Every structure is written in C-alpha cells, then in structure tokens.
C-alpha cells in the first residue's frame, strides 16, 4: 500500500517552540496572580490543547478562568511568542524530499490555524504543505480526533493511504480514532514511554529517520 498523504504535527515535530510557549504560559499565570513554574518544568504543556494545560496548572475546571488564561496567553503569543521558536535541523530537507517524491503534506496542529500559518510562513515552510489545518480561536478542532476527521473529510483523503506523525500521545490517539497509520517522533516533547503506551505503528528518532523509513517501508 502506498501511503500518499502525510499529516504532520507542528510543535515538537517540525519546530521546537519551548521558549515561546513557556514564556506565554508564565505571562498568563503571572497576570492571573499565580507564581509561574520554571520554564524547564513546562515541557508537558507542549502539545496538548491550552485549556487542558491551564486546567492542570490552575487546578481548575472553571470555564471562565481557563478562557481568561488562554486569552492572556494568546495576547503575548500573537505578538512575540510564535516567533520564539526554531525549526528542527533537517526538517526543511525532509519536507522538500517528501514533496519531490509526490507525497501530499498537510499540517495537523491543535495550535490555532491563524498562528500555525504565520509560523510556517515565517520559517519558510509553508510551500511544502498543500494546506495548514489547525484549531479555531473559538475552541473548535482543538482535539486531534476531531481535527484528523476534519482533514480527511475536507481534503477527501482515504484513511488507508494516510498517516499522521507527531510527538505526543494526542497525535497517535487522533490517528487511531480515524483509522489511519500513526508515527511518533521521539525527539519532541512526548516521552518514549508516553508514545509507546499508545502503540504507534512507527517510531522515528530523527527527521532523517522519518524520511528513511518512509522510503523503505511506507512506499513499498
């Protein structure tokens, strides 16, 4: 079977957004009167929806409080945080090669689509993707099962020809919920234990390994 369609996560898969995400979380918590954790203790917040992360950080299910936290986060992120980021080594070359080989690439991130597109443009990655898909600012499509289902439907992709690759369990869960193949990168922010617990079809320890396994396994 030829896997012609590849859905790629953004944070922790294509780029390392640690500084921007951490500083925006700290900004929001400080504005709400809470002492923010150190940057290195916030790695687990890279990947999940913001509402989930703030729910854990604030130990709250108060909808209004969580919405306020997200709003404060996005105020800083829109101006500064989205550019406090870097592309992982090798990613542009991998994307270019996959595109040249006829693979259809789609971004699949729980980050708001409006920010994701700005990040792709800023780092000259937009040209590799047919479409950038993400969540909406109103909260729609923040969970990966819904997002993947949306992408398959709107792009007309066949599940048996499609794979999702990401660095957190949410990516694997989203793929399995929609009957597509799943791949997990271990160089991002999900631990190997977290990823292996979801039994992805493939594990990639580097961008180069993703390309090698795509060529040797997925296209045969």
mmCIF file with all atom_site columns, C-alpha atoms in Angstrom:
data_model
loop_
_atom_site.group_PDB
_atom_site.id
_atom_site.type_symbol
_atom_site.label_atom_id
_atom_site.label_alt_id
_atom_site.label_comp_id
_atom_site.label_asym_id
_atom_site.label_entity_id
_atom_site.label_seq_id
_atom_site.pdbx_PDB_ins_code
_atom_site.Cartn_x
_atom_site.Cartn_y
_atom_site.Cartn_z
_atom_site.occupancy
_atom_site.B_iso_or_equiv
_atom_site.pdbx_formal_charge
_atom_site.auth_seq_id
_atom_site.auth_comp_id
_atom_site.auth_asym_id
_atom_site.auth_atom_id
_atom_site.pdbx_PDB_model_num
ATOM 1   C CA . UNK A 1 1   ? 0.000   0.000  0.000  1.00 0.00 ? 1   UNK A CA 1
ATOM 2   C CA . UNK A 1 2   ? 1.336   3.438  -0.941 1.00 0.00 ? 2   UNK A CA 1
ATOM 3   C CA . UNK A 1 3   ? 0.863   5.968  1.864  1.00 0.00 ? 3   UNK A CA 1
ATOM 4   C CA . UNK A 1 4   ? 0.480   9.087  -0.236 1.00 0.00 ? 4   UNK A CA 1
ATOM 5   C CA . UNK A 1 5   ? -0.806  11.518 2.403  1.00 0.00 ? 5   UNK A CA 1
ATOM 6   C CA . UNK A 1 6   ? 1.168   12.652 5.445  1.00 0.00 ? 6   UNK A CA 1
ATOM 7   C CA . UNK A 1 7   ? -0.359  14.717 8.256  1.00 0.00 ? 7   UNK A CA 1
ATOM 8   C CA . UNK A 1 8   ? 2.338   16.417 10.306 1.00 0.00 ? 8   UNK A CA 1
ATOM 9   C CA . UNK A 1 9   ? 2.082   17.965 13.741 1.00 0.00 ? 9   UNK A CA 1
ATOM 10  C CA . UNK A 1 10  ? 3.861   21.304 14.274 1.00 0.00 ? 10  UNK A CA 1
ATOM 11  C CA . UNK A 1 11  ? 5.105   21.822 17.839 1.00 0.00 ? 11  UNK A CA 1
ATOM 12  C CA . UNK A 1 12  ? 7.704   19.231 18.785 1.00 0.00 ? 12  UNK A CA 1
ATOM 13  C CA . UNK A 1 13  ? 7.629   17.666 15.325 1.00 0.00 ? 13  UNK A CA 1
ATOM 14  C CA . UNK A 1 14  ? 8.647   20.376 12.865 1.00 0.00 ? 14  UNK A CA 1
ATOM 15  C CA . UNK A 1 15  ? 9.702   23.116 15.278 1.00 0.00 ? 15  UNK A CA 1
ATOM 16  C CA . UNK A 1 16  ? 10.898  23.489 18.859 1.00 0.00 ? 16  UNK A CA 1
ATOM 17  C CA . UNK A 1 17  ? 8.527   26.068 20.422 1.00 0.00 ? 17  UNK A CA 1
ATOM 18  C CA . UNK A 1 18  ? 9.648   25.632 24.035 1.00 0.00 ? 18  UNK A CA 1
ATOM 19  C CA . UNK A 1 19  ? 10.710  29.202 24.775 1.00 0.00 ? 19  UNK A CA 1
ATOM 20  C CA . UNK A 1 20  ? 7.660   30.850 23.237 1.00 0.00 ? 20  UNK A CA 1
ATOM 21  C CA . UNK A 1 21  ? 5.072   28.528 24.759 1.00 0.00 ? 21  UNK A CA 1
ATOM 22  C CA . UNK A 1 22  ? 6.701   28.536 28.191 1.00 0.00 ? 22  UNK A CA 1
ATOM 23  C CA . UNK A 1 23  ? 7.027   32.308 28.365 1.00 0.00 ? 23  UNK A CA 1
ATOM 24  C CA . UNK A 1 24  ? 3.421   32.813 27.255 1.00 0.00 ? 24  UNK A CA 1
ATOM 25  C CA . UNK A 1 25  ? 2.166   30.380 29.901 1.00 0.00 ? 25  UNK A CA 1
ATOM 26  C CA . UNK A 1 26  ? 4.257   32.142 32.547 1.00 0.00 ? 26  UNK A CA 1
ATOM 27  C CA . UNK A 1 27  ? 2.895   35.501 31.379 1.00 0.00 ? 27  UNK A CA 1
ATOM 28  C CA . UNK A 1 28  ? -0.710  34.320 31.678 1.00 0.00 ? 28  UNK A CA 1
ATOM 29  C CA . UNK A 1 29  ? -0.232  32.773 35.110 1.00 0.00 ? 29  UNK A CA 1
ATOM 30  C CA . UNK A 1 30  ? 1.559   35.853 36.437 1.00 0.00 ? 30  UNK A CA 1
ATOM 31  C CA . UNK A 1 31  ? -1.229  38.114 35.139 1.00 0.00 ? 31  UNK A CA 1
ATOM 32  C CA . UNK A 1 32  ? -3.752  35.931 36.995 1.00 0.00 ? 32  UNK A CA 1
ATOM 33  C CA . UNK A 1 33  ? -1.810  36.322 40.246 1.00 0.00 ? 33  UNK A CA 1
ATOM 34  C CA . UNK A 1 34  ? -0.145  32.900 40.262 1.00 0.00 ? 34  UNK A CA 1
ATOM 35  C CA . UNK A 1 35  ? 3.561   32.199 40.638 1.00 0.00 ? 35  UNK A CA 1
ATOM 36  C CA . UNK A 1 36  ? 4.540   30.614 37.303 1.00 0.00 ? 36  UNK A CA 1
ATOM 37  C CA . UNK A 1 37  ? 6.625   27.422 37.226 1.00 0.00 ? 37  UNK A CA 1
ATOM 38  C CA . UNK A 1 38  ? 10.144  27.393 35.815 1.00 0.00 ? 38  UNK A CA 1
ATOM 39  C CA . UNK A 1 39  ? 10.486  27.006 32.068 1.00 0.00 ? 39  UNK A CA 1
ATOM 40  C CA . UNK A 1 40  ? 12.010  23.527 32.260 1.00 0.00 ? 40  UNK A CA 1
ATOM 41  C CA . UNK A 1 41  ? 9.011   22.192 34.194 1.00 0.00 ? 41  UNK A CA 1
ATOM 42  C CA . UNK A 1 42  ? 6.550   23.164 31.446 1.00 0.00 ? 42  UNK A CA 1
ATOM 43  C CA . UNK A 1 43  ? 7.635   20.748 28.708 1.00 0.00 ? 43  UNK A CA 1
ATOM 44  C CA . UNK A 1 44  ? 4.498   18.673 29.234 1.00 0.00 ? 44  UNK A CA 1
ATOM 45  C CA . UNK A 1 45  ? 2.421   21.679 28.120 1.00 0.00 ? 45  UNK A CA 1
ATOM 46  C CA . UNK A 1 46  ? 3.841   21.500 24.591 1.00 0.00 ? 46  UNK A CA 1
ATOM 47  C CA . UNK A 1 47  ? 1.324   19.597 22.506 1.00 0.00 ? 47  UNK A CA 1
ATOM 48  C CA . UNK A 1 48  ? -1.936  19.360 24.464 1.00 0.00 ? 48  UNK A CA 1
ATOM 49  C CA . UNK A 1 49  ? -4.719  21.926 23.988 1.00 0.00 ? 49  UNK A CA 1
ATOM 50  C CA . UNK A 1 50  ? -4.162  25.066 26.066 1.00 0.00 ? 50  UNK A CA 1
ATOM 51  C CA . UNK A 1 51  ? -7.398  24.581 28.011 1.00 0.00 ? 51  UNK A CA 1
ATOM 52  C CA . UNK A 1 52  ? -6.128  21.213 29.218 1.00 0.00 ? 52  UNK A CA 1
ATOM 53  C CA . UNK A 1 53  ? -2.734  22.592 30.256 1.00 0.00 ? 53  UNK A CA 1
ATOM 54  C CA . UNK A 1 54  ? -4.173  25.578 32.110 1.00 0.00 ? 54  UNK A CA 1
ATOM 55  C CA . UNK A 1 55  ? -6.726  23.320 33.781 1.00 0.00 ? 55  UNK A CA 1
ATOM 56  C CA . UNK A 1 56  ? -3.852  21.319 35.236 1.00 0.00 ? 56  UNK A CA 1
ATOM 57  C CA . UNK A 1 57  ? -1.689  24.329 36.071 1.00 0.00 ? 57  UNK A CA 1
ATOM 58  C CA . UNK A 1 58  ? -4.530  26.181 37.799 1.00 0.00 ? 58  UNK A CA 1
ATOM 59  C CA . UNK A 1 59  ? -6.107  23.024 39.220 1.00 0.00 ? 59  UNK A CA 1
ATOM 60  C CA . UNK A 1 60  ? -9.443  24.307 37.972 1.00 0.00 ? 60  UNK A CA 1
ATOM 61  C CA . UNK A 1 61  ? -12.330 23.445 35.679 1.00 0.00 ? 61  UNK A CA 1
ATOM 62  C CA . UNK A 1 62  ? -13.748 26.984 35.824 1.00 0.00 ? 62  UNK A CA 1
ATOM 63  C CA . UNK A 1 63  ? -14.595 27.735 32.196 1.00 0.00 ? 63  UNK A CA 1
ATOM 64  C CA . UNK A 1 64  ? -14.292 31.497 32.588 1.00 0.00 ? 64  UNK A CA 1
ATOM 65  C CA . UNK A 1 65  ? -10.923 31.283 34.358 1.00 0.00 ? 65  UNK A CA 1
ATOM 66  C CA . UNK A 1 66  ? -9.486  28.942 31.738 1.00 0.00 ? 66  UNK A CA 1
ATOM 67  C CA . UNK A 1 67  ? -10.785 31.151 28.940 1.00 0.00 ? 67  UNK A CA 1
ATOM 68  C CA . UNK A 1 68  ? -9.122  34.162 30.565 1.00 0.00 ? 68  UNK A CA 1
ATOM 69  C CA . UNK A 1 69  ? -5.836  32.261 30.862 1.00 0.00 ? 69  UNK A CA 1
ATOM 70  C CA . UNK A 1 70  ? -5.962  31.287 27.192 1.00 0.00 ? 70  UNK A CA 1
ATOM 71  C CA . UNK A 1 71  ? -6.758  34.885 26.218 1.00 0.00 ? 71  UNK A CA 1
ATOM 72  C CA . UNK A 1 72  ? -3.760  36.209 28.172 1.00 0.00 ? 72  UNK A CA 1
ATOM 73  C CA . UNK A 1 73  ? -1.534  33.546 26.644 1.00 0.00 ? 73  UNK A CA 1
ATOM 74  C CA . UNK A 1 74  ? -2.634  34.414 23.118 1.00 0.00 ? 74  UNK A CA 1
ATOM 75  C CA . UNK A 1 75  ? -2.144  38.144 23.639 1.00 0.00 ? 75  UNK A CA 1
ATOM 76  C CA . UNK A 1 76  ? 1.592   37.608 24.113 1.00 0.00 ? 76  UNK A CA 1
ATOM 77  C CA . UNK A 1 77  ? 1.832   34.706 21.691 1.00 0.00 ? 77  UNK A CA 1
ATOM 78  C CA . UNK A 1 78  ? 0.354   36.662 18.786 1.00 0.00 ? 78  UNK A CA 1
ATOM 79  C CA . UNK A 1 79  ? 2.929   39.439 19.154 1.00 0.00 ? 79  UNK A CA 1
ATOM 80  C CA . UNK A 1 80  ? 6.049   37.677 20.403 1.00 0.00 ? 80  UNK A CA 1
ATOM 81  C CA . UNK A 1 81  ? 5.681   34.030 21.343 1.00 0.00 ? 81  UNK A CA 1
ATOM 82  C CA . UNK A 1 82  ? 5.042   32.471 17.965 1.00 0.00 ? 82  UNK A CA 1
ATOM 83  C CA . UNK A 1 83  ? 8.450   33.663 16.757 1.00 0.00 ? 83  UNK A CA 1
ATOM 84  C CA . UNK A 1 84  ? 10.301  32.411 19.876 1.00 0.00 ? 84  UNK A CA 1
ATOM 85  C CA . UNK A 1 85  ? 10.715  29.145 18.022 1.00 0.00 ? 85  UNK A CA 1
ATOM 86  C CA . UNK A 1 86  ? 13.168  27.246 15.836 1.00 0.00 ? 86  UNK A CA 1
ATOM 87  C CA . UNK A 1 87  ? 12.929  24.642 13.084 1.00 0.00 ? 87  UNK A CA 1
ATOM 88  C CA . UNK A 1 88  ? 14.488  21.291 13.943 1.00 0.00 ? 88  UNK A CA 1
ATOM 89  C CA . UNK A 1 89  ? 17.638  20.501 11.986 1.00 0.00 ? 89  UNK A CA 1
ATOM 90  C CA . UNK A 1 90  ? 16.895  18.561 8.827  1.00 0.00 ? 90  UNK A CA 1
ATOM 91  C CA . UNK A 1 91  ? 13.168  19.322 8.643  1.00 0.00 ? 91  UNK A CA 1
ATOM 92  C CA . UNK A 1 92  ? 13.250  21.564 5.525  1.00 0.00 ? 92  UNK A CA 1
ATOM 93  C CA . UNK A 1 93  ? 15.279  18.951 3.642  1.00 0.00 ? 93  UNK A CA 1
ATOM 94  C CA . UNK A 1 94  ? 12.930  16.142 4.696  1.00 0.00 ? 94  UNK A CA 1
ATOM 95  C CA . UNK A 1 95  ? 9.842   18.106 3.642  1.00 0.00 ? 95  UNK A CA 1
ATOM 96  C CA . UNK A 1 96  ? 11.406  19.042 0.320  1.00 0.00 ? 96  UNK A CA 1
ATOM 97  C CA . UNK A 1 97  ? 12.317  15.421 -0.441 1.00 0.00 ? 97  UNK A CA 1
ATOM 98  C CA . UNK A 1 98  ? 8.892   14.097 0.505  1.00 0.00 ? 98  UNK A CA 1
ATOM 99  C CA . UNK A 1 99  ? 7.240   16.721 -1.669 1.00 0.00 ? 99  UNK A CA 1
ATOM 100 C CA . UNK A 1 100 ? 9.521   15.880 -4.604 1.00 0.00 ? 100 UNK A CA 1
ATOM 101 C CA . UNK A 1 101 ? 8.593   12.216 -4.210 1.00 0.00 ? 101 UNK A CA 1
ATOM 102 C CA . UNK A 1 102 ? 4.921   13.055 -4.639 1.00 0.00 ? 102 UNK A CA 1
ATOM 103 C CA . UNK A 1 103 ? 3.848   12.862 -1.011 1.00 0.00 ? 103 UNK A CA 1
ATOM 104 C CA . UNK A 1 104 ? 0.928   15.143 -0.159 1.00 0.00 ? 104 UNK A CA 1
ATOM 105 C CA . UNK A 1 105 ? 1.757   17.050 3.038  1.00 0.00 ? 105 UNK A CA 1
ATOM 106 C CA . UNK A 1 106 ? -0.804  18.589 5.384  1.00 0.00 ? 106 UNK A CA 1
ATOM 107 C CA . UNK A 1 107 ? -0.211  20.377 8.674  1.00 0.00 ? 107 UNK A CA 1
ATOM 108 C CA . UNK A 1 108 ? -2.296  18.977 11.541 1.00 0.00 ? 108 UNK A CA 1
ATOM 109 C CA . UNK A 1 109 ? -1.830  21.001 14.720 1.00 0.00 ? 109 UNK A CA 1
ATOM 110 C CA . UNK A 1 110 ? -4.039  21.782 17.703 1.00 0.00 ? 110 UNK A CA 1
ATOM 111 C CA . UNK A 1 111 ? -2.500  25.266 17.642 1.00 0.00 ? 111 UNK A CA 1
ATOM 112 C CA . UNK A 1 112 ? -4.889  27.875 16.182 1.00 0.00 ? 112 UNK A CA 1
ATOM 113 C CA . UNK A 1 113 ? -4.662  27.761 12.405 1.00 0.00 ? 113 UNK A CA 1
ATOM 114 C CA . UNK A 1 114 ? -4.076  31.506 12.165 1.00 0.00 ? 114 UNK A CA 1
ATOM 115 C CA . UNK A 1 115 ? -0.895  31.211 14.256 1.00 0.00 ? 115 UNK A CA 1
ATOM 116 C CA . UNK A 1 116 ? 0.257   27.987 12.602 1.00 0.00 ? 116 UNK A CA 1
ATOM 117 C CA . UNK A 1 117 ? 0.134   29.586 9.156  1.00 0.00 ? 117 UNK A CA 1
ATOM 118 C CA . UNK A 1 118 ? 2.174   32.559 10.387 1.00 0.00 ? 118 UNK A CA 1
ATOM 119 C CA . UNK A 1 119 ? 4.810   30.203 11.799 1.00 0.00 ? 119 UNK A CA 1
ATOM 120 C CA . UNK A 1 120 ? 5.063   28.232 8.552  1.00 0.00 ? 120 UNK A CA 1
ATOM 121 C CA . UNK A 1 121 ? 5.394   31.485 6.599  1.00 0.00 ? 121 UNK A CA 1
ATOM 122 C CA . UNK A 1 122 ? 7.983   32.925 8.996  1.00 0.00 ? 122 UNK A CA 1
ATOM 123 C CA . UNK A 1 123 ? 10.213  29.858 8.764  1.00 0.00 ? 123 UNK A CA 1
ATOM 124 C CA . UNK A 1 124 ? 9.707   29.342 5.008  1.00 0.00 ? 124 UNK A CA 1
ATOM 125 C CA . UNK A 1 125 ? 7.917   26.021 5.439  1.00 0.00 ? 125 UNK A CA 1
ATOM 126 C CA . UNK A 1 126 ? 4.511   26.942 4.007  1.00 0.00 ? 126 UNK A CA 1
ATOM 127 C CA . UNK A 1 127 ? 5.427   25.973 0.450  1.00 0.00 ? 127 UNK A CA 1
ATOM 128 C CA . UNK A 1 128 ? 5.814   22.322 1.383  1.00 0.00 ? 128 UNK A CA 1
ATOM 129 C CA . UNK A 1 129 ? 2.216   21.950 2.549  1.00 0.00 ? 129 UNK A CA 1
ATOM 130 C CA . UNK A 1 130 ? -0.950  21.765 0.477  1.00 0.00 ? 130 UNK A CA 1
ATOM 131 C CA . UNK A 1 131 ? -2.964  23.070 3.438  1.00 0.00 ? 131 UNK A CA 1
ATOM 132 C CA . UNK A 1 132 ? -2.302  24.065 7.043  1.00 0.00 ? 132 UNK A CA 1
ATOM 133 C CA . UNK A 1 133 ? -5.015  22.739 9.342  1.00 0.00 ? 133 UNK A CA 1
ATOM 134 C CA . UNK A 1 134 ? -5.373  23.726 12.985 1.00 0.00 ? 134 UNK A CA 1
ATOM 135 C CA . UNK A 1 135 ? -7.865  24.623 15.642 1.00 0.00 ? 135 UNK A CA 1
ATOM 136 C CA . UNK A 1 136 ? -10.090 27.695 15.586 1.00 0.00 ? 136 UNK A CA 1
ATOM 137 C CA . UNK A 1 137 ? -9.913  30.531 18.093 1.00 0.00 ? 137 UNK A CA 1
ATOM 138 C CA . UNK A 1 138 ? -13.425 29.621 19.279 1.00 0.00 ? 138 UNK A CA 1
ATOM 139 C CA . UNK A 1 139 ? -12.149 26.262 20.514 1.00 0.00 ? 139 UNK A CA 1
ATOM 140 C CA . UNK A 1 140 ? -13.262 24.079 17.612 1.00 0.00 ? 140 UNK A CA 1
ATOM 141 C CA . UNK A 1 141 ? -10.925 21.316 16.408 1.00 0.00 ? 141 UNK A CA 1
ATOM 142 C CA . UNK A 1 142 ? -8.594  21.517 19.392 1.00 0.00 ? 142 UNK A CA 1
ATOM 143 C CA . UNK A 1 143 ? -8.676  17.735 19.951 1.00 0.00 ? 143 UNK A CA 1
ATOM 144 C CA . UNK A 1 144 ? -6.761  15.618 17.464 1.00 0.00 ? 144 UNK A CA 1
ATOM 145 C CA . UNK A 1 145 ? -9.519  13.049 16.727 1.00 0.00 ? 145 UNK A CA 1
ATOM 146 C CA . UNK A 1 146 ? -11.819 15.868 15.567 1.00 0.00 ? 146 UNK A CA 1
ATOM 147 C CA . UNK A 1 147 ? -9.036  17.631 13.683 1.00 0.00 ? 147 UNK A CA 1
ATOM 148 C CA . UNK A 1 148 ? -7.952  14.496 11.810 1.00 0.00 ? 148 UNK A CA 1
ATOM 149 C CA . UNK A 1 149 ? -11.551 13.647 10.963 1.00 0.00 ? 149 UNK A CA 1
ATOM 150 C CA . UNK A 1 150 ? -11.980 17.194 9.617  1.00 0.00 ? 150 UNK A CA 1
ATOM 151 C CA . UNK A 1 151 ? -8.841  16.964 7.477  1.00 0.00 ? 151 UNK A CA 1
ATOM 152 C CA . UNK A 1 152 ? -9.790  13.598 5.992  1.00 0.00 ? 152 UNK A CA 1
ATOM 153 C CA . UNK A 1 153 ? -13.240 14.917 5.095  1.00 0.00 ? 153 UNK A CA 1
ATOM 154 C CA . UNK A 1 154 ? -12.356 18.334 3.734  1.00 0.00 ? 154 UNK A CA 1
ATOM 155 C CA . UNK A 1 155 ? -9.329  17.123 1.754  1.00 0.00 ? 155 UNK A CA 1
ATOM 156 C CA . UNK A 1 156 ? -11.031 13.939 0.549  1.00 0.00 ? 156 UNK A CA 1
ATOM 157 C CA . UNK A 1 157 ? -8.221  11.688 1.822  1.00 0.00 ? 157 UNK A CA 1
ATOM 158 C CA . UNK A 1 158 ? -8.512  7.915  2.003  1.00 0.00 ? 158 UNK A CA 1
ATOM 159 C CA . UNK A 1 159 ? -7.677  6.673  5.536  1.00 0.00 ? 159 UNK A CA 1
ATOM 160 C CA . UNK A 1 160 ? -5.810  3.625  4.201  1.00 0.00 ? 160 UNK A CA 1
ATOM 161 C CA . UNK A 1 161 ? -3.475  5.955  2.274  1.00 0.00 ? 161 UNK A CA 1
ATOM 162 C CA . UNK A 1 162 ? -2.863  8.402  5.105  1.00 0.00 ? 162 UNK A CA 1
ATOM 163 C CA . UNK A 1 163 ? -0.522  8.635  8.080  1.00 0.00 ? 163 UNK A CA 1
ATOM 164 C CA . UNK A 1 164 ? -0.149  11.132 10.925 1.00 0.00 ? 164 UNK A CA 1
ATOM 165 C CA . UNK A 1 165 ? 3.194   11.896 12.573 1.00 0.00 ? 165 UNK A CA 1
ATOM 166 C CA . UNK A 1 166 ? 3.551   13.783 15.849 1.00 0.00 ? 166 UNK A CA 1
ATOM 167 C CA . UNK A 1 167 ? 5.455   13.883 19.125 1.00 0.00 ? 167 UNK A CA 1
ATOM 168 C CA . UNK A 1 168 ? 2.661   13.427 21.677 1.00 0.00 ? 168 UNK A CA 1
ATOM 169 C CA . UNK A 1 169 ? 0.125   10.743 22.509 1.00 0.00 ? 169 UNK A CA 1
ATOM 170 C CA . UNK A 1 170 ? -2.652  13.043 21.299 1.00 0.00 ? 170 UNK A CA 1
ATOM 171 C CA . UNK A 1 171 ? -1.391  12.667 17.723 1.00 0.00 ? 171 UNK A CA 1
ATOM 172 C CA . UNK A 1 172 ? -1.422  8.882  17.956 1.00 0.00 ? 172 UNK A CA 1
ATOM 173 C CA . UNK A 1 173 ? -4.856  8.852  19.577 1.00 0.00 ? 173 UNK A CA 1
ATOM 174 C CA . UNK A 1 174 ? -6.181  11.157 16.853 1.00 0.00 ? 174 UNK A CA 1
ATOM 175 C CA . UNK A 1 175 ? -4.831  8.935  14.112 1.00 0.00 ? 175 UNK A CA 1
ATOM 176 C CA . UNK A 1 176 ? -6.095  5.676  15.570 1.00 0.00 ? 176 UNK A CA 1
ATOM 177 C CA . UNK A 1 177 ? -9.550  7.165  16.181 1.00 0.00 ? 177 UNK A CA 1
ATOM 178 C CA . UNK A 1 178 ? -9.792  7.756  12.433 1.00 0.00 ? 178 UNK A CA 1
ATOM 179 C CA . UNK A 1 179 ? -8.288  4.511  11.202 1.00 0.00 ? 179 UNK A CA 1
ATOM 180 C CA . UNK A 1 180 ? -5.069  5.919  9.763  1.00 0.00 ? 180 UNK A CA 1
ATOM 181 C CA . UNK A 1 181 ? -1.471  4.815  10.247 1.00 0.00 ? 181 UNK A CA 1
ATOM 182 C CA . UNK A 1 182 ? 0.436   6.524  13.061 1.00 0.00 ? 182 UNK A CA 1
ATOM 183 C CA . UNK A 1 183 ? 4.049   7.563  13.557 1.00 0.00 ? 183 UNK A CA 1
ATOM 184 C CA . UNK A 1 184 ? 5.680   9.122  16.604 1.00 0.00 ? 184 UNK A CA 1
ATOM 185 C CA . UNK A 1 185 ? 8.855   11.206 16.763 1.00 0.00 ? 185 UNK A CA 1
ATOM 186 C CA . UNK A 1 186 ? 10.946  10.766 19.899 1.00 0.00 ? 186 UNK A CA 1
ATOM 187 C CA . UNK A 1 187 ? 12.943  13.992 19.543 1.00 0.00 ? 187 UNK A CA 1
ATOM 188 C CA . UNK A 1 188 ? 9.989   16.194 20.547 1.00 0.00 ? 188 UNK A CA 1
ATOM 189 C CA . UNK A 1 189 ? 8.210   16.617 23.871 1.00 0.00 ? 189 UNK A CA 1
ATOM 190 C CA . UNK A 1 190 ? 6.446   13.317 24.382 1.00 0.00 ? 190 UNK A CA 1
ATOM 191 C CA . UNK A 1 191 ? 8.457   10.755 26.325 1.00 0.00 ? 191 UNK A CA 1
ATOM 192 C CA . UNK A 1 192 ? 9.149   7.394  24.722 1.00 0.00 ? 192 UNK A CA 1
ATOM 193 C CA . UNK A 1 193 ? 7.079   5.818  27.499 1.00 0.00 ? 193 UNK A CA 1
ATOM 194 C CA . UNK A 1 194 ? 4.092   8.072  26.672 1.00 0.00 ? 194 UNK A CA 1
ATOM 195 C CA . UNK A 1 195 ? 4.361   7.311  22.971 1.00 0.00 ? 195 UNK A CA 1
ATOM 196 C CA . UNK A 1 196 ? 4.910   3.574  23.258 1.00 0.00 ? 196 UNK A CA 1
ATOM 197 C CA . UNK A 1 197 ? 1.885   3.290  25.546 1.00 0.00 ? 197 UNK A CA 1
ATOM 198 C CA . UNK A 1 198 ? -0.277  4.315  22.560 1.00 0.00 ? 198 UNK A CA 1
ATOM 199 C CA . UNK A 1 199 ? 1.396   1.723  20.292 1.00 0.00 ? 199 UNK A CA 1
ATOM 200 C CA . UNK A 1 200 ? 2.174   3.853  17.228 1.00 0.00 ? 200 UNK A CA 1
ATOM 201 C CA . UNK A 1 201 ? 2.879   1.968  14.023 1.00 0.00 ? 201 UNK A CA 1
ATOM 202 C CA . UNK A 1 202 ? 6.335   3.517  13.741 1.00 0.00 ? 202 UNK A CA 1
ATOM 203 C CA . UNK A 1 203 ? 8.798   5.447  15.906 1.00 0.00 ? 203 UNK A CA 1
ATOM 204 C CA . UNK A 1 204 ? 11.254  7.971  14.473 1.00 0.00 ? 204 UNK A CA 1
ATOM 205 C CA . UNK A 1 205 ? 14.280  9.144  16.446 1.00 0.00 ? 205 UNK A CA 1
ATOM 206 C CA . UNK A 1 206 ? 15.190  11.915 13.999 1.00 0.00 ? 206 UNK A CA 1
ATOM 207 C CA . UNK A 1 207 ? 13.767  13.732 10.969 1.00 0.00 ? 207 UNK A CA 1
ATOM 208 C CA . UNK A 1 208 ? 16.212  11.821 8.773  1.00 0.00 ? 208 UNK A CA 1
ATOM 209 C CA . UNK A 1 209 ? 14.939  8.505  10.131 1.00 0.00 ? 209 UNK A CA 1
ATOM 210 C CA . UNK A 1 210 ? 11.383  9.543  9.277  1.00 0.00 ? 210 UNK A CA 1
ATOM 211 C CA . UNK A 1 211 ? 12.449  10.026 5.675  1.00 0.00 ? 211 UNK A CA 1
ATOM 212 C CA . UNK A 1 212 ? 14.424  6.753  5.544  1.00 0.00 ? 212 UNK A CA 1
ATOM 213 C CA . UNK A 1 213 ? 11.571  4.694  6.951  1.00 0.00 ? 213 UNK A CA 1
ATOM 214 C CA . UNK A 1 214 ? 9.061   6.422  4.687  1.00 0.00 ? 214 UNK A CA 1
ATOM 215 C CA . UNK A 1 215 ? 11.143  5.409  1.693  1.00 0.00 ? 215 UNK A CA 1
ATOM 216 C CA . UNK A 1 216 ? 11.989  1.877  2.823  1.00 0.00 ? 216 UNK A CA 1
ATOM 217 C CA . UNK A 1 217 ? 8.706   0.832  4.430  1.00 0.00 ? 217 UNK A CA 1
ATOM 218 C CA . UNK A 1 218 ? 5.761   3.034  3.570  1.00 0.00 ? 218 UNK A CA 1
ATOM 219 C CA . UNK A 1 219 ? 6.266   3.270  -0.161 1.00 0.00 ? 219 UNK A CA 1
ATOM 220 C CA . UNK A 1 220 ? 6.851   -0.426 -0.813 1.00 0.00 ? 220 UNK A CA 1
#
